[in-house]
Short mmCIF file of C-alpha atoms (C1' of nucleotides) in Angstrom, two decimals:
data_model
loop_
_atom_site.label_atom_id
_atom_site.label_comp_id
_atom_site.label_asym_id
_atom_site.label_seq_id
_atom_site.Cartn_x
_atom_site.Cartn_y
_atom_site.Cartn_z
CA MET F 632 0.00 0.00 0.00
CA THR F 633 3.01 2.25 0.40
CA TYR F 634 3.29 2.07 -3.39
CA VAL F 635 -0.06 3.65 -4.13
CA LEU F 636 0.53 6.33 -1.50
CA GLU F 637 3.86 7.25 -3.07
CA ILE F 638 2.01 8.01 -6.29
CA LEU F 639 -1.34 9.25 -5.03
CA GLY F 640 -0.52 10.34 -1.49
CA ASP F 641 -1.80 13.87 -2.01
CA LYS F 642 -5.21 15.15 -2.85
CA TRP F 643 -4.43 16.64 -6.27
CA SER F 644 -3.40 13.36 -7.89
CA PHE F 645 -6.64 11.75 -6.79
CA LEU F 646 -8.68 14.70 -8.02
CA ILE F 647 -6.99 14.66 -11.43
CA ILE F 648 -7.89 11.00 -11.90
CA ARG F 649 -11.40 11.64 -10.65
CA ASP F 650 -11.82 14.53 -13.10
CA MET F 651 -10.66 12.33 -15.95
CA LEU F 652 -13.06 9.54 -15.00
CA PHE F 653 -16.14 11.50 -14.06
CA ARG F 654 -15.85 14.72 -16.03
CA GLY F 655 -13.99 13.49 -19.07
CA CYS F 656 -11.15 15.94 -18.50
CA CYS F 657 -8.38 15.26 -20.98
CA ARG F 658 -6.79 18.67 -21.57
CA TYR F 659 -4.72 20.96 -19.38
CA LYS F 660 -7.30 23.71 -19.38
CA HIS F 661 -10.05 21.30 -18.35
CA PHE F 662 -8.19 20.53 -15.16
CA ILE F 663 -7.46 24.19 -14.53
CA GLU F 664 -11.15 25.05 -14.98
CA SER F 665 -12.22 22.27 -12.62
CA ASP F 666 -13.94 23.23 -9.39
CA GLU F 667 -11.17 22.77 -6.88
CA GLY F 668 -8.73 25.21 -8.50
CA VAL F 669 -5.32 23.63 -8.89
CA ALA F 670 -2.37 25.94 -9.31
CA THR F 671 -0.83 25.61 -12.77
CA ASN F 672 2.58 24.57 -11.47
CA ILE F 673 1.11 21.88 -9.24
CA LEU F 674 -1.01 20.56 -12.09
CA ALA F 675 1.98 20.35 -14.43
CA ASN F 676 3.97 18.62 -11.70
CA ARG F 677 1.26 16.05 -11.00
CA LEU F 678 0.53 15.31 -14.66
CA LYS F 679 4.23 14.65 -15.08
CA LYS F 680 4.36 12.41 -12.03
CA LEU F 681 1.28 10.44 -13.04
CA THR F 682 2.74 10.02 -16.52
CA GLN F 683 6.10 8.85 -15.16
CA HIS F 684 4.32 6.27 -13.04
CA GLY F 685 2.34 5.06 -16.02
CA LEU F 686 -1.15 5.99 -14.84
CA ILE F 687 -1.79 8.40 -17.69
CA THR F 688 -0.41 9.10 -21.15
CA GLN F 689 0.19 12.37 -22.95
CA CYS F 690 -0.11 12.91 -26.69
CA LYS F 691 -0.55 15.79 -29.08
CA ASP F 692 -4.09 16.49 -30.13
CA PRO F 693 -4.03 15.46 -33.81
CA GLU F 694 -6.64 18.12 -34.57
CA ASN F 695 -5.00 20.98 -32.69
CA GLY F 696 -1.26 20.93 -32.33
CA ARG F 697 -1.13 23.40 -29.47
CA GLN F 698 -3.16 21.11 -27.24
CA LYS F 699 -2.17 17.91 -25.51
CA LEU F 700 -4.46 15.06 -24.66
CA TYR F 701 -4.23 13.17 -21.39
CA HIS F 702 -5.70 9.70 -21.09
CA LEU F 703 -5.81 7.04 -18.42
CA THR F 704 -3.82 3.88 -19.06
CA ASP F 705 -5.01 0.45 -17.96
CA LYS F 706 -3.05 0.94 -14.78
CA GLY F 707 -4.93 4.19 -14.21
CA LEU F 708 -8.30 2.69 -15.07
CA ASP F 709 -7.55 -0.03 -12.55
CA LEU F 710 -7.99 2.62 -9.87
CA ILE F 711 -11.73 2.82 -10.53
CA PRO F 712 -12.65 0.39 -7.73
CA SER F 713 -10.50 2.29 -5.24
CA ILE F 714 -11.97 5.61 -6.26
CA LEU F 715 -15.54 4.33 -6.20
CA GLN F 716 -15.00 2.97 -2.71
CA LEU F 717 -13.82 6.40 -1.61
CA VAL F 718 -16.84 7.97 -3.32
CA LYS F 719 -19.06 5.47 -1.54
CA TRP F 720 -17.51 6.19 1.83
CA SER F 721 -17.90 9.91 1.26
CA GLY F 722 -21.51 9.38 0.24
CA HIS F 723 -22.21 7.55 3.48
CA HIS F 724 -20.38 9.85 5.86
CA ASP F 725 -20.30 13.33 4.35
CA PRO F 726 -23.19 15.27 5.92
CA HIS F 727 -23.27 17.48 2.81
CA SER F 728 -23.08 14.69 0.26
CA VAL F 729 -24.98 15.35 -2.94
CA LEU F 730 -25.09 11.75 -4.15
CA SER F 731 -28.59 10.51 -4.93
CA GLU F 732 -30.08 7.55 -3.10
CA LYS F 733 -30.23 5.71 -6.38
CA ILE F 734 -26.51 6.04 -6.90
CA MET F 735 -25.77 5.03 -3.32
CA HIS F 736 -27.90 1.90 -3.66
CA TYR F 737 -26.07 1.12 -6.85
CA LEU F 738 -22.71 1.41 -5.14
CA ASP F 739 -23.93 -0.58 -2.14
CA ASP F 740 -25.65 -3.40 -4.00
CA ARG F 741 -24.03 -3.65 -7.42
CA PHE F 742 -20.55 -2.35 -6.96
CA ASP F 743 -18.86 -4.38 -9.69
CA GLU F 744 -21.46 -3.26 -12.19
CA ALA F 745 -20.85 0.34 -11.22
CA VAL F 746 -17.13 -0.14 -11.84
CA ASP F 747 -17.87 -1.46 -15.34
CA ILE F 748 -20.22 1.39 -16.12
CA VAL F 749 -17.70 4.03 -15.13
CA LYS F 750 -15.03 2.32 -17.19
CA GLN F 751 -17.20 1.96 -20.28
CA GLN F 752 -18.44 5.53 -20.06
CA TYR F 753 -14.88 6.76 -19.76
CA LEU F 754 -13.72 4.79 -22.79
CA GLN F 755 -16.70 6.01 -24.81
CA ALA F 756 -16.14 9.61 -23.80
CA CYS F 757 -12.51 9.27 -24.88
CA ASP F 758 -13.60 8.11 -28.32
CA HIS F 759 -15.88 11.09 -28.74
CA GLU F 760 -13.59 13.43 -26.85
CA GLN F 761 -16.56 14.93 -25.14
CA VAL F 762 -16.20 16.77 -21.87
CA SER F 763 -19.35 17.05 -19.87
CA ALA F 764 -20.00 20.43 -18.34
CA GLU F 765 -22.10 18.85 -15.63
CA CYS F 766 -20.67 16.03 -13.58
CA HIS F 767 -20.96 12.34 -14.04
CA PRO F 768 -23.58 10.97 -11.63
CA PHE F 769 -20.96 9.09 -9.62
CA ASN F 770 -18.91 12.13 -8.84
CA MET W 323 -15.15 12.46 -2.75
CA THR W 324 -13.79 15.83 -1.76
CA TYR W 325 -14.91 14.92 1.75
CA VAL W 326 -12.68 11.90 2.13
CA LEU W 327 -9.72 13.77 0.66
CA GLU W 328 -10.17 16.60 3.15
CA ILE W 329 -9.70 14.06 5.93
CA LEU W 330 -7.33 11.53 4.35
CA GLY W 331 -5.70 13.58 1.58
CA ASP W 332 -2.17 12.93 2.81
CA LYS W 333 -0.25 9.75 3.18
CA TRP W 334 0.14 9.78 6.95
CA SER W 335 -3.56 9.60 7.73
CA PHE W 336 -3.94 6.58 5.48
CA LEU W 337 -0.91 4.91 7.01
CA ILE W 338 -2.19 5.45 10.55
CA ILE W 339 -5.46 3.74 9.70
CA ARG W 340 -3.62 0.97 7.91
CA ASP W 341 -1.39 0.42 10.95
CA MET W 342 -4.43 0.22 13.19
CA LEU W 343 -6.14 -2.31 10.92
CA PHE W 344 -3.24 -4.51 9.93
CA ARG W 345 -0.78 -4.19 12.78
CA GLY W 346 -3.16 -3.60 15.65
CA CYS W 347 -1.51 -0.29 16.52
CA CYS W 348 -3.47 1.42 19.26
CA ARG W 349 -0.86 3.41 21.21
CA TYR W 350 1.20 6.45 20.34
CA LYS W 351 4.48 4.59 20.60
CA HIS W 352 3.24 1.84 18.28
CA PHE W 353 2.75 4.38 15.52
CA ILE W 354 6.13 5.98 16.21
CA GLU W 355 7.83 2.58 16.03
CA SER W 356 6.09 1.72 12.77
CA ASP W 357 8.21 1.26 9.66
CA GLU W 358 7.57 4.51 7.84
CA GLY W 359 8.81 6.77 10.64
CA VAL W 360 6.27 9.50 11.31
CA ALA W 361 7.52 12.62 13.05
CA THR W 362 6.00 12.98 16.50
CA ASN W 363 4.38 16.32 15.77
CA ILE W 364 2.81 15.07 12.56
CA LEU W 365 1.50 11.99 14.34
CA ALA W 366 -0.06 14.06 17.12
CA ASN W 367 -1.59 16.38 14.53
CA ARG W 368 -3.08 13.53 12.49
CA LEU W 369 -4.42 11.63 15.48
CA LYS W 370 -6.16 14.83 16.54
CA LYS W 371 -7.57 15.42 13.08
CA LEU W 372 -8.78 11.83 12.71
CA THR W 373 -10.39 12.09 16.14
CA GLN W 374 -12.09 15.38 15.31
CA HIS W 375 -13.52 13.82 12.17
CA GLY W 376 -14.79 10.85 14.11
CA LEU W 377 -12.69 8.13 12.49
CA ILE W 378 -10.92 7.17 15.69
CA THR W 379 -11.48 7.57 19.43
CA GLN W 380 -9.00 8.24 22.20
CA CYS W 381 -9.30 6.95 25.74
CA LYS W 382 -7.07 6.39 28.73
CA ASP W 383 -5.70 2.92 29.10
CA PRO W 384 -7.54 1.70 32.21
CA GLU W 385 -4.55 -0.45 33.12
CA ASN W 386 -1.88 2.18 32.60
CA GLY W 387 -2.85 5.77 33.12
CA ARG W 388 0.10 7.23 31.24
CA GLN W 389 -0.96 5.57 28.02
CA LYS W 390 -3.81 6.39 25.69
CA LEU W 391 -5.63 3.92 23.51
CA TYR W 392 -6.68 4.75 19.98
CA HIS W 393 -9.45 2.78 18.32
CA LEU W 394 -11.28 2.93 15.01
CA THR W 395 -14.91 3.96 15.13
CA ASP W 396 -17.53 2.48 12.81
CA LYS W 397 -16.86 5.38 10.47
CA GLY W 398 -13.19 4.45 10.48
CA LEU W 399 -13.87 0.75 10.04
CA ASP W 400 -16.01 1.65 7.06
CA LEU W 401 -12.79 2.56 5.28
CA ILE W 402 -11.72 -1.07 5.08
CA PRO W 403 -13.09 -1.58 1.54
CA SER W 404 -11.33 1.56 0.31
CA ILE W 405 -8.08 0.55 1.90
CA LEU W 406 -8.27 -3.02 0.65
CA GLN W 407 -8.88 -1.75 -2.89
CA LEU W 408 -5.75 0.37 -2.59
CA VAL W 409 -3.86 -2.64 -1.23
CA LYS W 410 -5.16 -4.69 -4.13
CA TRP W 411 -4.11 -2.09 -6.69
CA SER W 412 -0.67 -1.88 -5.13
CA GLY W 413 -0.41 -5.65 -5.19
CA HIS W 414 -1.16 -5.72 -8.89
CA HIS W 415 1.02 -2.83 -9.98
CA ASP W 416 3.90 -2.50 -7.51
CA PRO W 417 6.85 -4.33 -9.05
CA HIS W 418 8.21 -4.91 -5.54
CA SER W 419 4.97 -6.04 -3.97
CA VAL W 420 5.35 -8.64 -1.25
CA LEU W 421 1.75 -9.83 -1.22
CA SER W 422 1.37 -13.58 -1.67
CA GLU W 423 -0.55 -15.00 -4.60
CA LYS W 424 -2.99 -16.49 -2.15
CA ILE W 425 -3.83 -13.10 -0.72
CA MET W 426 -4.14 -11.56 -4.16
CA HIS W 427 -6.54 -14.28 -5.27
CA TYR W 428 -8.53 -13.67 -2.14
CA LEU W 429 -8.78 -9.98 -2.88
CA ASP W 430 -9.60 -10.63 -6.52
CA ASP W 431 -12.19 -13.35 -6.04
CA ARG W 432 -13.66 -12.92 -2.58
CA PHE W 433 -13.29 -9.26 -1.80
CA ASP W 434 -16.30 -8.91 0.50
CA GLU W 435 -15.12 -11.86 2.53
CA ALA W 436 -11.69 -10.28 2.87
CA VAL W 437 -13.32 -7.10 4.16
CA ASP W 438 -15.15 -9.08 6.82
CA ILE W 439 -12.04 -10.95 7.86
CA VAL W 440 -10.04 -7.77 8.31
CA LYS W 441 -12.83 -6.23 10.34
CA GLN W 442 -13.31 -9.26 12.58
CA GLN W 443 -9.59 -9.64 13.16
CA TYR W 444 -9.34 -5.98 14.09
CA LEU W 445 -12.21 -6.19 16.56
CA GLN W 446 -10.72 -9.34 18.11
CA ALA W 447 -7.28 -7.77 18.36
CA CYS W 448 -8.85 -4.80 20.12
CA ASP W 449 -10.44 -7.05 22.70
CA HIS W 450 -7.14 -8.72 23.46
CA GLU W 451 -5.13 -5.55 22.94
CA GLN W 452 -2.51 -7.52 21.12
CA VAL W 453 -0.15 -5.83 18.75
CA SER W 454 1.45 -8.15 16.24
CA ALA W 455 5.12 -7.62 15.65
CA GLU W 456 4.84 -9.07 12.17
CA CYS W 457 2.32 -7.67 9.78
CA HIS W 458 -1.15 -8.79 9.03
CA PRO W 459 -1.15 -10.80 5.81
CA PHE W 460 -3.14 -8.13 3.98
CA ASN W 461 -0.68 -5.38 4.69
"C1'" DT I 1371 10.75 11.03 46.32
"C1'" DC I 1372 13.48 9.98 42.42
"C1'" DT I 1373 13.69 7.93 37.89
"C1'" DA I 1374 11.69 6.15 33.77
"C1'" DA I 1375 8.07 5.94 30.39
"C1'" DT I 1376 4.64 7.86 27.51
"C1'" DA I 1377 2.40 11.40 24.99
"C1'" DC I 1378 2.81 15.07 23.55
"C1'" DT I 1379 4.60 20.54 22.36
"C1'" DT I 1380 7.95 23.88 20.68
"C1'" DG I 1381 11.50 25.85 17.68
"C1'" DC I 1382 13.68 26.01 13.58
"C1'" DA I 1383 15.48 24.65 8.95
"C1'" DA I 1384 14.04 22.57 4.64
"C1'" DA I 1385 10.62 21.28 1.40
"C1'" DA I 1386 6.12 21.77 -0.75
"C1'" DT I 1387 2.35 24.72 -2.08
"C1'" DG I 1388 -0.17 28.63 -4.17
"C1'" DA I 1389 -0.73 32.92 -6.65
"C1'" DA I 1390 0.88 35.82 -10.23
"C1'" DA I 1391 3.50 36.77 -13.95
"C1'" DG I 1392 6.28 35.28 -17.82
"C1'" DT I 1393 7.50 32.19 -21.90
"C1'" DA I 1394 7.27 29.02 -25.98
"C1'" DA I 1395 4.79 26.79 -29.50
"C1'" DT I 1396 0.90 26.76 -32.41
"C1'" DT I 1397 -3.14 28.51 -34.71
"C1'" DC I 1398 -6.28 31.94 -36.31
"C1'" DC I 1399 -7.38 35.82 -38.93
"C1'" DA I 1400 -6.69 40.05 -41.63
"C1'" DT J 864 2.68 37.03 -44.13
"C1'" DG J 865 2.50 39.03 -39.61
"C1'" DG J 866 0.33 40.11 -35.34
"C1'" DA J 867 -2.95 38.58 -31.80
"C1'" DA J 868 -4.88 34.88 -29.26
"C1'" DT J 869 -4.64 30.05 -27.18
"C1'" DT J 870 -2.69 26.59 -24.78
"C1'" DA J 871 0.62 24.43 -21.95
"C1'" DC J 872 3.62 25.11 -19.40
"C1'" DT J 873 7.90 27.54 -16.24
"C1'" DT J 874 9.61 30.87 -12.98
"C1'" DT J 875 9.52 33.65 -8.96
"C1'" DC J 876 8.49 34.46 -4.43
"C1'" DA J 877 5.61 34.57 -0.21
"C1'" DT J 878 3.19 31.31 2.75
"C1'" DT J 879 2.35 26.83 4.60
"C1'" DT J 880 3.58 22.29 5.81
"C1'" DT J 881 6.92 18.96 7.07
"C1'" DG J 882 10.62 16.79 9.58
"C1'" DC J 883 14.04 16.63 13.02
"C1'" DA J 884 15.69 17.60 17.65
"C1'" DA J 885 14.94 19.00 21.99
"C1'" DG J 886 11.94 20.14 25.76
"C1'" DT J 887 7.72 19.49 28.89
"C1'" DA J 888 3.79 17.34 31.50
"C1'" DT J 889 1.69 13.49 33.54
"C1'" DT J 890 1.75 8.98 35.49
"C1'" DA J 891 4.08 4.57 37.28
"C1'" DG J 892 6.99 2.08 39.81
"C1'" DA J 893 10.98 1.45 43.10
#
DNA sequence: TCTAATACTTGCAAAATGAAAGTAATTCCA
DNA sequence: TGGAATTACTTTCATTTTGCAAGTATTAGA
């Protein structure tokens, strides 16, 4: 477990992965525009670190050379169960949680299915390179 | 998910909970003696924070008034699935992982059972106030 | 009552973070 | 073709957090 904490042992790394999964973030400016407000230097640092550890990849946007695209690797996608468990815990214990009962039941009763759904939706969103302005229901 | 990161968004908090679950740590000196080497001020700070957020409780050791006992609350125990998913991910992707194949199969195939086992073992260890020198197999 | 043990707190240097401004590469548009 | 705008960073510097070492308070035991 020390291994995962070396890589993700700070809140920004987790939030970057969450934003990729649940909001379809795949460009620098998407992350910058995200709610929590990362500093640009921290974001660059974390994207580099996550890339070095093989959780995400970087490539030039073939349609716009001044943009880069960030995507989760299989190793990164493998974090979905961990992240959904954290989402679930937050949903149960955060007094200000905004998760619907429906979603919570889903996470409680059909966890593995939820993992698949998140993964499939992410892969689809990557294909269409769509970024949703509003959040994914699991966020 | 912001909620859990507010509380556990640094590696020490996670490691403290892990040490409680898998090594039966329940006293200040246990945490200090633990492998990773927390600084005493950081440990005190995190124990306070975790207590304020209701993940652990502090009480005087009835048998030794100069010691305090730290125990996980239900809210803290509820983190077992999250932590085991992180352990599982580390087991799969850490090139230097020391987890046995048996344990990995357990986590892969009978996750919910593993969660129960960890919880029951923790509660038992609390009753007997035993701290294991060697690690819990899931560590 | 003196000493040891335990659980902290304090002080200070070093590292990490955050905000603001600057830079480099690319594209858009006149 | 050349200047402005976009995007993805980097740099600088003040503030915060961390980590180490040393000190303190309370309790236990001889």
